[in-house]
Coordinates of C-alpha atoms in Angstrom, one line a residue:
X4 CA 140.7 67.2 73.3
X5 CA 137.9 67.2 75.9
X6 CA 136.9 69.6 77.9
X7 CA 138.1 67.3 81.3
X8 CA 141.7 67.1 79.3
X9 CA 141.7 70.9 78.5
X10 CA 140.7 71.8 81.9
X11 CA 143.4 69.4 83.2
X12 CA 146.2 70.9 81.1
X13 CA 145.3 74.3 82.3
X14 CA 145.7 73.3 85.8
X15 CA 148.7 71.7 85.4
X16 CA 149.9 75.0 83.4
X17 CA 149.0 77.3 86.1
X18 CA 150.8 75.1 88.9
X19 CA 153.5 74.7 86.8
X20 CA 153.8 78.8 86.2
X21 CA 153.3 79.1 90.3
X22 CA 156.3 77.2 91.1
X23 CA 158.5 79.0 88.2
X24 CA 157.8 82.4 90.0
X25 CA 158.0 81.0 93.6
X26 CA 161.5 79.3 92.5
X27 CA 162.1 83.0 91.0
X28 CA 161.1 84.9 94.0
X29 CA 162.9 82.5 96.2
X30 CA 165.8 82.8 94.2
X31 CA 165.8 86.8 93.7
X32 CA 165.6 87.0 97.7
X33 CA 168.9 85.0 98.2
X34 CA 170.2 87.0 96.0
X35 CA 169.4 90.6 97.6
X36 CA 169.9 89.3 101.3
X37 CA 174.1 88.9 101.1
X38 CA 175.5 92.6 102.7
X39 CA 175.1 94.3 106.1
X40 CA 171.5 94.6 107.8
X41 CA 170.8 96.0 110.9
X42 CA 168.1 94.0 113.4
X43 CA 166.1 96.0 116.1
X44 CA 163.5 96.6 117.8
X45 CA 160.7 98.3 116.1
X46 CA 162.2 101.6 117.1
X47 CA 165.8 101.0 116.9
X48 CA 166.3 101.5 121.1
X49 CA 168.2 98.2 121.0
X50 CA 169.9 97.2 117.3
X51 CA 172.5 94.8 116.3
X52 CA 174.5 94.5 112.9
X53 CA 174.5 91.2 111.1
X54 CA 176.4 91.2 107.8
X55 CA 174.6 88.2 105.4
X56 CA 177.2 85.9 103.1
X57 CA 176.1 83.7 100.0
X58 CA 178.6 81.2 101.2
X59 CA 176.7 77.9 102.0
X60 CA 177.1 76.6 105.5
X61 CA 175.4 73.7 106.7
X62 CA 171.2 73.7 106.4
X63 CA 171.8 77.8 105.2
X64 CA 174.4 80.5 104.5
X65 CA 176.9 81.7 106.9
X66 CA 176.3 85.2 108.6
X67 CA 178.1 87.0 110.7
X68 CA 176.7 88.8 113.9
X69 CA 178.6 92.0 116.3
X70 CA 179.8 91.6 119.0
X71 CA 177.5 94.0 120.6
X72 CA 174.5 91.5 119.5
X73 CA 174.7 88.9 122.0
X74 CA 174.0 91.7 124.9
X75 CA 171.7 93.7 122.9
X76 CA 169.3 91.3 121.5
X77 CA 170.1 88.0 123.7
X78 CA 168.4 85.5 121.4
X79 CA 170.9 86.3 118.6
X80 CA 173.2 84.1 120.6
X81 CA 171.5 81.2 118.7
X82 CA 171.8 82.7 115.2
X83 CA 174.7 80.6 113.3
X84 CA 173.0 81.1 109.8
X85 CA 170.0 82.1 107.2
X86 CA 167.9 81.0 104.8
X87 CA 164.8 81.1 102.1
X88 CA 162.0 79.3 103.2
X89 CA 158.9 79.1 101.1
X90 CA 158.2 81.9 98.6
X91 CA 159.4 85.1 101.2
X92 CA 160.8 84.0 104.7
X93 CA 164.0 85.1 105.7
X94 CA 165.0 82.8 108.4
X95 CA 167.6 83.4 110.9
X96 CA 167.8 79.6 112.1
X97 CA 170.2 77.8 114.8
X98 CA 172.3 74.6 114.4
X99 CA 170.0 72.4 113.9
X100 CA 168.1 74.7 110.5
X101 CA 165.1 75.6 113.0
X102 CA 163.8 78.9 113.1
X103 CA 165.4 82.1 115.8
X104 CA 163.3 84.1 114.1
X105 CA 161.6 84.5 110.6
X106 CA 161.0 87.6 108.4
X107 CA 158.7 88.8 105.3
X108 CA 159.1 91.9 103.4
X109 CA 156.8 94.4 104.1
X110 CA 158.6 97.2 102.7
X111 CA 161.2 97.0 100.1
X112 CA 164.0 96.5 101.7
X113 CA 162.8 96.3 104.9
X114 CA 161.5 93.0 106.9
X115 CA 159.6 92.1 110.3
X116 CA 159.6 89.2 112.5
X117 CA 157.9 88.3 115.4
X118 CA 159.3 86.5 118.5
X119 CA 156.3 85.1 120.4
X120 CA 156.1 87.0 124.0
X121 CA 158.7 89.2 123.1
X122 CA 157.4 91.1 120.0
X123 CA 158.1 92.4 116.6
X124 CA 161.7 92.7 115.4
X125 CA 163.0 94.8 112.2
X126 CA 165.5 93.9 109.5
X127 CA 166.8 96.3 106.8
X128 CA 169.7 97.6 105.3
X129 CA 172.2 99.0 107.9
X130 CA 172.6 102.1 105.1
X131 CA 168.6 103.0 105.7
X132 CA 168.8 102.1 109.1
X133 CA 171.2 104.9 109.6
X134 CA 169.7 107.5 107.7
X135 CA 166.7 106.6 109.8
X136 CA 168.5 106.9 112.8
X137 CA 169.6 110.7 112.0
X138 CA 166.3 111.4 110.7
X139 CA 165.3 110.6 114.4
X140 CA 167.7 112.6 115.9
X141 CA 166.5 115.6 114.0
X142 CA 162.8 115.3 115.2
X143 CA 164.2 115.9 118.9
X144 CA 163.2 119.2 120.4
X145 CA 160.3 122.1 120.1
X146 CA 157.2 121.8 118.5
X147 CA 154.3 123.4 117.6
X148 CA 150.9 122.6 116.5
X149 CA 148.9 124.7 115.1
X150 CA 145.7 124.7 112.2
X151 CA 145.6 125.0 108.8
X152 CA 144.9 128.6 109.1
X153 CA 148.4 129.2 110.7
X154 CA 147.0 129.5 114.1
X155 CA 149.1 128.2 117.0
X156 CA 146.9 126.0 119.1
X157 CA 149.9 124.0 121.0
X158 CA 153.2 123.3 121.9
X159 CA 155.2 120.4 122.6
X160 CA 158.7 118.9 123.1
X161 CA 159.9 115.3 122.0
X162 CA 162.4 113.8 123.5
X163 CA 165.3 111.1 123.5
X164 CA 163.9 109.7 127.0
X165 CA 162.9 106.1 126.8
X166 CA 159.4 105.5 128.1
X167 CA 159.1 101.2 127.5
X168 CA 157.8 99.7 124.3
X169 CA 160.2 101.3 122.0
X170 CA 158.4 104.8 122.4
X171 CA 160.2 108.3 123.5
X172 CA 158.8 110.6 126.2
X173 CA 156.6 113.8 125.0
X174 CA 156.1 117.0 127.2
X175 CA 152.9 119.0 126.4
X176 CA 153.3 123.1 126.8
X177 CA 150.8 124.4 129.2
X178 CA 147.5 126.4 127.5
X179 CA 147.0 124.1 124.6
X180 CA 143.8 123.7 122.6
X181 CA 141.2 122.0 124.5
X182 CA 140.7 119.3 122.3
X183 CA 145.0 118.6 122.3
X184 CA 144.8 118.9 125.9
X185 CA 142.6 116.0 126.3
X186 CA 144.5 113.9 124.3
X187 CA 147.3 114.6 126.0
X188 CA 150.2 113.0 124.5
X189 CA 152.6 111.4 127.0
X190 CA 154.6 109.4 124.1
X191 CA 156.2 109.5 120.7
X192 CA 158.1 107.7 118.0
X193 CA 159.3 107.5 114.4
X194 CA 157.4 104.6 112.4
X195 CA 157.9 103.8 108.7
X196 CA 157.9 107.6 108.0
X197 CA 155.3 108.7 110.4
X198 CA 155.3 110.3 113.7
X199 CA 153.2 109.0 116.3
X200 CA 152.2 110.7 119.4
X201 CA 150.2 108.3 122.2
X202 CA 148.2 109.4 125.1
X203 CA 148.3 107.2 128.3
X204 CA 144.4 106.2 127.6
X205 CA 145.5 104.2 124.2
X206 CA 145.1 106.7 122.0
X207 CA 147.0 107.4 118.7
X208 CA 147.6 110.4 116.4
X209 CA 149.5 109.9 113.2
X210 CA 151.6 112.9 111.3
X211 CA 153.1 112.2 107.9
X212 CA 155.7 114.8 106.4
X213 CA 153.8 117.0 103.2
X214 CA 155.6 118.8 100.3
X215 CA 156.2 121.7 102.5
X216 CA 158.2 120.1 105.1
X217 CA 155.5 120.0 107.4
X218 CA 153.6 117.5 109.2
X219 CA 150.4 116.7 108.8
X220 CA 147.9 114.8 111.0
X221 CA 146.1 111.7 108.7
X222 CA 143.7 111.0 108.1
X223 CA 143.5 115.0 106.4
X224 CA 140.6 116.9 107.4
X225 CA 139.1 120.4 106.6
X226 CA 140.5 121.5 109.8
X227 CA 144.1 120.0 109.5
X228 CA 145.8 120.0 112.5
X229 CA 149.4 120.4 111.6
X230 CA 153.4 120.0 114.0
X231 CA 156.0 122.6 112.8
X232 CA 159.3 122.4 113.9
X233 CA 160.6 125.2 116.1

């Protein structure tokens, strides 16, 4: 065999083994997707259940939305089923097969899609979503922040207020630290396991929870600053 014929074969090979495990990805998707998934915004102020079927209907699969949707999230009005596109889309499509909105996995189990000049929605499954729901709940109230020595250095409240863009209202203690001070968070919310605290100039500061129940500001430093619920 040449070495044009061998180089030929191993193209075709390769091809061939990329649309086994696209047809296997596609495949393994429309298998997980049938159950109950909740769609929201990226912070769940405005949700909506949709329970997934592996019934065939039309160009897709027949779904089924709440009641509640419509008014919710006002572009589910045009949902009448999904779909696999490609190697990972979810599509939530209209009549006519075209697009409401697409999603890709970006977590397991959990899927974004954008809606051009409206912004990014999430899908998951309506079990997490409500586990992430009462995990929100919980982080509702006093704060403090102190260093990784144990010194106190602030204290702050989060709240349940709605402040636009998905985000919750934060209250800062008087006599903080300087350099807390200045940032002076005005906003917070829960995001894929973090919380984030915003200041009206833009800024962000990330905590993720440790071993010790704590939370942690990343990237870690020498001087960690750290939130403690009171």
């Amino acid at each position: 065999m040449t070495a044009l014929r061998v180089l030929a074969f191993a193209i075709a090979a390769c091809a061939a083994a990329m649309g086994s495990a696209r047809a296997q990805d596609a495949t393994s998707l429309k298998k997980q997707m049938p159950g109950q998934w909740e769609l929201s915004t990226t912070e769940r102020s405005k949700t909506c259940v949709v329970t997934m079927k592996g019934d065939a209907a039309g160009q897709g699969f027949k779904l089924e939305l709440e009641p509640a949707c419509k008014t919710a999230l006002p572009f589910t009005k045009d949902i009448v089923a999904w779909s696999v596109r490609g190697l990972d889309i979810v599509r939530l499509q209209d009549a006519s097969g075209e697009a409401v909105i697409d999603f890709t996995e970006v977590e397991a189990g959990i899927f974004e899609g954008l809606r051009q000049g409206e912004g990014v929605y999430i899908l998951q499954d309506l079990a997490a979503a409500r586990s992430m729901a009462k995990s929100m709940d919980q982080m509702i109230g006093d704060w403090s922040m102190v260093r990784g020595n144990g010194q106190p250095v602030c204290g702050l409240t989060l709240t349940n207020t709605e402040a636009g863009s998905d985000n919750f209202q934060v209250f800062v203690k008087p006599k903080c630290d300087p350099a807390i001070a200045q940032f002076n968070p005005t906003q917070w919310r829960l995001e894929r396991g973090q919380i984030i605290l915003l200041s009206k100039s833009g800024d962000v500061w990330q905590f993720e929870a440790d071993d010790n129940a704590q939370w942690r500001r990343v990237p870690d430093t020498a001087d960690p600053l750290i939130m403690l619920r009171q």
